Coordinates of C-alpha atoms in Angstrom, one line a residue:
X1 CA -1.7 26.4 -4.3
X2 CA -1.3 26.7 -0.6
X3 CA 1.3 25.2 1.4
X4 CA 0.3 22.2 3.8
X5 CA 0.7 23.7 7.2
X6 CA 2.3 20.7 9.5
X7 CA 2.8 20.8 13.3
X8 CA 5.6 18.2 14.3
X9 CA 5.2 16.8 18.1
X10 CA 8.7 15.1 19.7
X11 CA 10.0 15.7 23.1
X12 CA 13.7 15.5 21.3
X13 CA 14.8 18.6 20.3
X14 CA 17.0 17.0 17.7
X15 CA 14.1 15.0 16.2
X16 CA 12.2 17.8 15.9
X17 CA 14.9 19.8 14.2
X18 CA 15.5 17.3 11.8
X19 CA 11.9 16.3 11.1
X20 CA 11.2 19.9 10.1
X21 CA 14.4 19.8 7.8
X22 CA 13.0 16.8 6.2
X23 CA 9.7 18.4 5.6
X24 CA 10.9 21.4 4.3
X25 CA 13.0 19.9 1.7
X26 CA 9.1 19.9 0.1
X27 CA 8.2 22.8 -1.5
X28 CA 4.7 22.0 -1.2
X29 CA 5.5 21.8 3.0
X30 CA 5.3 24.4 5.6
X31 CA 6.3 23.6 9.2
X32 CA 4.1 26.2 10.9
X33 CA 5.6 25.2 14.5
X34 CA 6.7 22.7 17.0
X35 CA 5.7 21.0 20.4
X36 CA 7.7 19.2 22.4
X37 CA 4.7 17.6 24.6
X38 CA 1.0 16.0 24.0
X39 CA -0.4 19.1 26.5
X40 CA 1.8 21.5 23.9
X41 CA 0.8 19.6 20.9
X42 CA -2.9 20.1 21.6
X43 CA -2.5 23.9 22.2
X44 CA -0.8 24.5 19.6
X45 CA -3.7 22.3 17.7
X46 CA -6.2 24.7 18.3
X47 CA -4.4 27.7 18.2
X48 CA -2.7 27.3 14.7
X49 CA -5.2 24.9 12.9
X50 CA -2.9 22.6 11.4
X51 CA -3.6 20.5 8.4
X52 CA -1.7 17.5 9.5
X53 CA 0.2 16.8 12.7
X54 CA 3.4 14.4 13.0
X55 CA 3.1 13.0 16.8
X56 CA 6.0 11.0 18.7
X57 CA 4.7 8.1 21.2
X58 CA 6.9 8.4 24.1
X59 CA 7.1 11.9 25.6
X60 CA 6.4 13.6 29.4
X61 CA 3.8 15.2 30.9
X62 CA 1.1 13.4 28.0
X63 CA 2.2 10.9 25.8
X64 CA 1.4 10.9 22.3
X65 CA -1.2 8.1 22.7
X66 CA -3.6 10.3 25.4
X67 CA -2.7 13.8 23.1
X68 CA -4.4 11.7 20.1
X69 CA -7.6 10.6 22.2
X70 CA -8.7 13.7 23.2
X71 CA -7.5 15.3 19.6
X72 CA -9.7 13.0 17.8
X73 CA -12.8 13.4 20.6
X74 CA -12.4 17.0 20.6
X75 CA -9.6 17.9 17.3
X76 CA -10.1 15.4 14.6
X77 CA -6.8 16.2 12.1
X78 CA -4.7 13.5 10.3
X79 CA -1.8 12.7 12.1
X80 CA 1.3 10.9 11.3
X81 CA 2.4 8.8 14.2
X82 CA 6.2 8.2 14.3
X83 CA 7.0 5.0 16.0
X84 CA 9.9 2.9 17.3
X85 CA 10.3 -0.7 15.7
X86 CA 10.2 -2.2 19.7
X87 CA 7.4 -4.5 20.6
X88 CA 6.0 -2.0 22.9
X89 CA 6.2 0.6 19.7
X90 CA 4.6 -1.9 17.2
X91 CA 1.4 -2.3 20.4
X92 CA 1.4 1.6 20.8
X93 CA 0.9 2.6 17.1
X94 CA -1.5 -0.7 16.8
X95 CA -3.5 1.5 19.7
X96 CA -2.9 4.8 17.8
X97 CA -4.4 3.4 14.3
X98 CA -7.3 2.3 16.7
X99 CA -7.5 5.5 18.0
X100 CA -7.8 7.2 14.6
X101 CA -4.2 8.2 13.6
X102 CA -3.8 8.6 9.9
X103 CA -0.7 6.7 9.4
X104 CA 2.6 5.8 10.7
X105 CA 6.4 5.8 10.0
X106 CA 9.0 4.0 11.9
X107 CA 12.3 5.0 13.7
X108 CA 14.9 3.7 11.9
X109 CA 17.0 3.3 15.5
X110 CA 14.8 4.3 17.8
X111 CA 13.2 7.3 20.0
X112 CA 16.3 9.8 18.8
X113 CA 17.1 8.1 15.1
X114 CA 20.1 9.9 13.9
X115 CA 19.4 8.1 10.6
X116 CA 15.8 9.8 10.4
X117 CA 16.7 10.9 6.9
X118 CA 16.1 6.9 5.8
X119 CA 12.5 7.4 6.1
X120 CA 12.6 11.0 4.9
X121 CA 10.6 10.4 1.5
X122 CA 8.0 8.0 3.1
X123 CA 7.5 10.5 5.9
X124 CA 7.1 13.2 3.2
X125 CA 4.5 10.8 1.0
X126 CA 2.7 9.7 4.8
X127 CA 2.2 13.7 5.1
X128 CA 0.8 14.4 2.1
X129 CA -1.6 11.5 1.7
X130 CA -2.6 13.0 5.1
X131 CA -3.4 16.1 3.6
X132 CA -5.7 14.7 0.9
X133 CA -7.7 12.8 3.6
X134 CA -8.1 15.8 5.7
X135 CA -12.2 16.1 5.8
X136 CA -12.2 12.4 6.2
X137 CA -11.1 12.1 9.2
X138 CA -13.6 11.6 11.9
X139 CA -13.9 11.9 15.9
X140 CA -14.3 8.9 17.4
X141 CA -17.8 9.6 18.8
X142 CA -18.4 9.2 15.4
X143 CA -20.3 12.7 15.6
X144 CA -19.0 13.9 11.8
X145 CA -20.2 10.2 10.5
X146 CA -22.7 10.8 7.4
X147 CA -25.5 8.2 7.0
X148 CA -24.6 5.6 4.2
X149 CA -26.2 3.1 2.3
X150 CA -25.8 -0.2 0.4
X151 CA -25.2 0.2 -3.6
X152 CA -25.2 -3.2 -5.7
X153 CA -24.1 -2.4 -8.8
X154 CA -26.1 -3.9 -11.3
X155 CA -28.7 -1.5 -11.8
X156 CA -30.4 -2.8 -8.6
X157 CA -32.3 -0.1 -6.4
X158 CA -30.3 0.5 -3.2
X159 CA -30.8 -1.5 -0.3
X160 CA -31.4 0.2 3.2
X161 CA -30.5 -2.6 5.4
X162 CA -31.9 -2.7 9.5
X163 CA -28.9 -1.1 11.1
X164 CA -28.7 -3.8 14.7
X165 CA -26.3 -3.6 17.4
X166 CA -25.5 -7.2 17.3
X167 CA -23.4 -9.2 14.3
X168 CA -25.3 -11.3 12.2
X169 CA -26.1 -14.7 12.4
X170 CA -25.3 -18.0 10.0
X171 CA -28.0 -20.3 11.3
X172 CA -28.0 -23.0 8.8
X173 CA -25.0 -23.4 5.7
X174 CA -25.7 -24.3 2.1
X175 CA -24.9 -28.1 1.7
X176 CA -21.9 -27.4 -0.9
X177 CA -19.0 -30.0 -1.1
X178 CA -16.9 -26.8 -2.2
X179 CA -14.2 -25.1 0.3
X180 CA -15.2 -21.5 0.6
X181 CA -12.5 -18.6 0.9
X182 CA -13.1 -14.6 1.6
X183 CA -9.7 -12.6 0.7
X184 CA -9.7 -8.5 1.9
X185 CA -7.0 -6.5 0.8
X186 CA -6.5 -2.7 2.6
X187 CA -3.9 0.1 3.1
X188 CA -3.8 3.2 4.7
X189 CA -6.8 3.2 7.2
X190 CA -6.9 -0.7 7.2
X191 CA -6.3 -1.5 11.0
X192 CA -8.9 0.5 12.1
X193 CA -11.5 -0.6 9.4
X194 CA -10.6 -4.7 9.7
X195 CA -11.6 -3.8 13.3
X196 CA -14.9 -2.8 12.0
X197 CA -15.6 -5.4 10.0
X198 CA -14.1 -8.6 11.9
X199 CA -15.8 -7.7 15.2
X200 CA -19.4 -8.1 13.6
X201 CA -18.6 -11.2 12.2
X202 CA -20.2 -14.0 14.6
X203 CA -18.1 -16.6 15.7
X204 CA -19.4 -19.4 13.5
X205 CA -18.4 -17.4 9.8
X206 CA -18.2 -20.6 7.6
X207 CA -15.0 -19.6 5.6
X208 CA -11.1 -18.5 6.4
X209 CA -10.8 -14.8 5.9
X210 CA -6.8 -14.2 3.6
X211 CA -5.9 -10.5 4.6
X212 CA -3.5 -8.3 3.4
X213 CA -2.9 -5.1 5.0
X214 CA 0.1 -3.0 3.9
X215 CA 2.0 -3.1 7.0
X216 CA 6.0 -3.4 7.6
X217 CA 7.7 -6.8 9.6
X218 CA 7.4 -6.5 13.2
X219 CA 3.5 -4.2 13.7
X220 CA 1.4 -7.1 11.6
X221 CA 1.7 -9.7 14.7
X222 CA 0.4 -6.6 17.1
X223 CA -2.3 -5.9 14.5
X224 CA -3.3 -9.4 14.6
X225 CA -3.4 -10.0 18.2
X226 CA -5.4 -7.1 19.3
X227 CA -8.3 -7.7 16.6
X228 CA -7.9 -11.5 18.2
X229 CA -8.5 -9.9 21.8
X230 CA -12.0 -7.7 20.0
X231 CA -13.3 -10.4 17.7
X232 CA -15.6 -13.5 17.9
X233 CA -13.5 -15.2 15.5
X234 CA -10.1 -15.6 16.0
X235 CA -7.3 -13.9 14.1
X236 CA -4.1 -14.8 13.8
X237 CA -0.5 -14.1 11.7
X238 CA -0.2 -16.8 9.2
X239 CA 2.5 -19.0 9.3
X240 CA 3.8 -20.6 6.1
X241 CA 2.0 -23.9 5.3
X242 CA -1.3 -23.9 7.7
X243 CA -3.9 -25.1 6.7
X244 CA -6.7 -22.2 6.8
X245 CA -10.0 -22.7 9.0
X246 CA -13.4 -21.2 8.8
X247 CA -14.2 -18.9 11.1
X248 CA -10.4 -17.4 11.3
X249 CA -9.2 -14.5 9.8
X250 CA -5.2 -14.6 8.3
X251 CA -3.1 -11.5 8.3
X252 CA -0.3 -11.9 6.0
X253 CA 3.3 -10.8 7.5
X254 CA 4.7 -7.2 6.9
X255 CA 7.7 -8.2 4.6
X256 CA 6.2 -11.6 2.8
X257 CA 3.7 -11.9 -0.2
X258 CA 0.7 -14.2 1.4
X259 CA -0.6 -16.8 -1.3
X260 CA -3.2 -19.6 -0.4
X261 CA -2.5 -22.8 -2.1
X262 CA -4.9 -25.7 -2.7
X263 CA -2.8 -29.3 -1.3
X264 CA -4.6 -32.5 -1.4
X265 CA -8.3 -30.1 -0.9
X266 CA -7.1 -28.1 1.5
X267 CA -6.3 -24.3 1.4
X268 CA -2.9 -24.0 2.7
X269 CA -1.2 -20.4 3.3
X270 CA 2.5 -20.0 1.4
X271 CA 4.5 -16.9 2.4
X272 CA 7.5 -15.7 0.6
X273 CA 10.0 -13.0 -0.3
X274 CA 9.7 -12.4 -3.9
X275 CA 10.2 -8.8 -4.8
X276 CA 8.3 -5.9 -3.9
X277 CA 4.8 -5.7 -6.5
X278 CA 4.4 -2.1 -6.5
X279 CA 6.3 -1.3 -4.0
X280 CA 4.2 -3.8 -1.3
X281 CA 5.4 -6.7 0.2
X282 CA 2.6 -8.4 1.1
X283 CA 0.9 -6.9 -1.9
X284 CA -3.3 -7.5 -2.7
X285 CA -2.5 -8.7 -5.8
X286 CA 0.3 -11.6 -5.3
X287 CA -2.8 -12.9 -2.8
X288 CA -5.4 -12.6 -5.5
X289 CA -4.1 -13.7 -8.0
X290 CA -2.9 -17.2 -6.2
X291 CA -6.8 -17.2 -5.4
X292 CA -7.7 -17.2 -9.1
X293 CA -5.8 -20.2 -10.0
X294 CA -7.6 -22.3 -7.3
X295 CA -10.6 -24.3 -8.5
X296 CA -13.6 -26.1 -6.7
X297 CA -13.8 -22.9 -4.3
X298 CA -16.3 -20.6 -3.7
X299 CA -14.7 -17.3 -3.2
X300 CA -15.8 -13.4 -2.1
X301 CA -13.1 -10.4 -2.6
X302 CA -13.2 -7.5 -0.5
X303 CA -10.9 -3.8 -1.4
X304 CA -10.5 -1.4 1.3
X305 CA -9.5 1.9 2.1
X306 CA -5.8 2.6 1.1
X307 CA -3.3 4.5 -1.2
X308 CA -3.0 3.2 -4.8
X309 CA -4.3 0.5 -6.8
X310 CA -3.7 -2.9 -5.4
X311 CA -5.9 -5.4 -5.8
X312 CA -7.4 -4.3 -8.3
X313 CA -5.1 -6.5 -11.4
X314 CA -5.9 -9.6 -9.0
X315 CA -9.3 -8.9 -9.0
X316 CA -9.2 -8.6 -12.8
X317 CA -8.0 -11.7 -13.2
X318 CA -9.9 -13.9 -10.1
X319 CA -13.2 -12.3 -12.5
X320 CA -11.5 -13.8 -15.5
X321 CA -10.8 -16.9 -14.6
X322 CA -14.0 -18.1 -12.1
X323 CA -16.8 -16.7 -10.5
X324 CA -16.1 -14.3 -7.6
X325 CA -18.2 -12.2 -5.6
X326 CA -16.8 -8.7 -5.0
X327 CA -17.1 -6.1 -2.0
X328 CA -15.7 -2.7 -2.0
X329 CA -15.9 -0.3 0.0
X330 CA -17.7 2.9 -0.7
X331 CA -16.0 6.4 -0.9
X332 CA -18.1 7.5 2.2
X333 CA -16.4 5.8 4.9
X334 CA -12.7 5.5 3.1
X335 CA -10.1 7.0 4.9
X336 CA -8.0 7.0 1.5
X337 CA -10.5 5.9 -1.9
X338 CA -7.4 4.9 -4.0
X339 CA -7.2 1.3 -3.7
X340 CA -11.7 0.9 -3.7
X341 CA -11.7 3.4 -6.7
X342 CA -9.4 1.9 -8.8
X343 CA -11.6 -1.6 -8.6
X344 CA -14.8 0.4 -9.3
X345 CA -13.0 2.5 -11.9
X346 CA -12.0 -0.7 -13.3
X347 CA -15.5 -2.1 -13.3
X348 CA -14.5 -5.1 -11.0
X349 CA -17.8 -4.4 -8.0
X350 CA -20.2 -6.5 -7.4
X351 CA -21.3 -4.6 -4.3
X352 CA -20.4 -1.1 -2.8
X353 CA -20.9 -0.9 0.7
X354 CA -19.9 1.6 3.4
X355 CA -17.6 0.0 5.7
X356 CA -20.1 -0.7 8.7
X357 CA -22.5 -2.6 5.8
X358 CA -19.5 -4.4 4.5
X359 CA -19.7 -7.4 7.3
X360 CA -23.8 -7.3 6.3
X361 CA -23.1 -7.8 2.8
X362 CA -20.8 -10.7 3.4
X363 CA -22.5 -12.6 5.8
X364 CA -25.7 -12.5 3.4
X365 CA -23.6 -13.3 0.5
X366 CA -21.8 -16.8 2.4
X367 CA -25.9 -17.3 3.2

């Protein structure tokens, strides 16, 4: 089996030194070369063909951010952003994810981390997941896109829904004395694909939106904010003990498990630290499964693109215990189809949708 052939991109010597030692401590790793520049990265890019990139924010002459736009307009390859654990790092990688990057890993200590090695496996994992979702990466003229349909799984014929420009509309709501809640669970590819999702849904969606994206403490806050700034509906960090709204969409906090509660009718959001469930924290499932246990609620489940299973033992039970409507997305538009084929696998979807359909499917499901 061939090598993965990795370019790494930091204007530190040092960091580039070490990031290739880390790398290389892989057998199934080859650092093919190294830039110290965006203008160098990009060269190098087209000269050497790469399979996956690592790419440092901060450097002279272009800045990771600007080598990334015009590598996924021009380039598209998976890269691997390393970021600092700043406020102004957690806003760049947000951008970067929006942009198309793959993934990210954070600086333990900053720009030059002498303690890199503390993020050695994840950075080695980050790489090769990469590698796996090479041919799905896109360019963000959406140029490789493939055309996609709707599947409902029940033996229904496939639905070719009007494709419009504009979100769909909730004119009138079914007279229910029921609280309504939609829960999404995502990984790897997540920022980018809540940003196609939660900016077609129109500003009057009658339900709270419970999301857990696998994110680390201190980028989920950035995340949310800058979906706030895109959307019609507003999106927000929960805080432990609001009360959830329709029409808003709840990020859980990278380092706490996200449950919603039912106190005196009302959906409240509890955060804590209990241990890591499968090596998340907030993990898919912890938020499912507090959804099954709540009664007198209508309730939809969307699964993502991302690594792994999750969500897919809360799903289980949520079907077990009530009636719940699933979405997941389809292999077509998943950065990484772990976490949506696991559910499928599992036989937990109600309705496979490419990711552009997914707000579509939901809005006429809530109708």
């Amino acid at each position: 089996m061939s090598k993965i052939r990795v370019l790494v991109t930091d204007d530190s010597a040092f960091m580039r030194k070490v990031i290739t030692d880390i790398l290389s401590t892989d057998s199934e790793i080859e650092v093919i070369e190294r830039a110290k520049n965006g203008l160098e990265c990009i060269e190098k890019c087209k000269q050497l063909t790469p399979d996956v990139l690592t790419l440092d924010i901060e450097m002279p002459i272009m800045n990771g951010l600007d080598a990334l736009e015009k590598l996924m307009n021009e380039y598209p390859i998976p890269v691997v952003m390393l970021s600092s654990l700043t406020r102004e790092g957690a806003e760049a990688t947000i951008q970067a994810l929006e942009l198309g990057a793959f993934d990210f890993v954070t600086k333990p200590s900053g720009p030059i981390s002498l303690d890199i090695h503390k993020v050695g496996d994840r950075l080695i994992e980050r790489v090769k997941a990469a590698a796996s979702a090479r041919g799905r990466i896109r360019r963000t003229d959406g140029k490789a896109s493939k055309p996609t349909t709707i599947s409902p799984v029940a033996a229904q014929p496939v639905v070719r829904p009007v494709v419009t420009s504009t979100p769909p509309i909730l004119t009138r709501l079914p007279n229910t004395t029921k609280a309504r809640l939609v829960v999404l669970g995502t990984s790897t590819g997540g920022p980018k694909a809540l940003q196609t999702v939660l900016t077609q849904l129109p500003a009057k969606f009658p339900a709270p939106i419970a999301i857990v994206q696998h994110m680390p403490a201190g980028f989920t806050k950035s995340l949310a904010q800058r979906l706030d700034s895109l959307c019609q509906i507003k999106v927000t960090e929960v805080t432990d003990g609001e009360i959830l709204q329709p029409a808003t969409a709840y990020i859980a906090p990278g380092g706490y498990h996200f449950e919603v509660h039912s106190v005196n009718g009302r959906l409240q959001a509890h955060l804590h630290q209990q241990e890591p469930r499968g090596g998340h924290r907030p993990s898919v499932d912890v938020l499912f499964e507090s959804v099954s246990r709540l009664t007198n609620v209508d309730k939809w489940a969307i699964i993502m693109t991302g690594m792994g299973n999750d969500g897919t033992k809360g799903l289980k039970l949520m079907k077990e215990i009530g009636p719940v409507a699933s979405i997941i997305e389809d292999e077509s538009s998943c950065i990484v189809y772990g976490m949506p084929r696991a559910a499928i696998q599992a036989g937990l979807a109600d309705h496979i949708a490419p990711l552009d359909k997914i707000p579509e499917v939901l809005c006429k499901l809530l109708h």
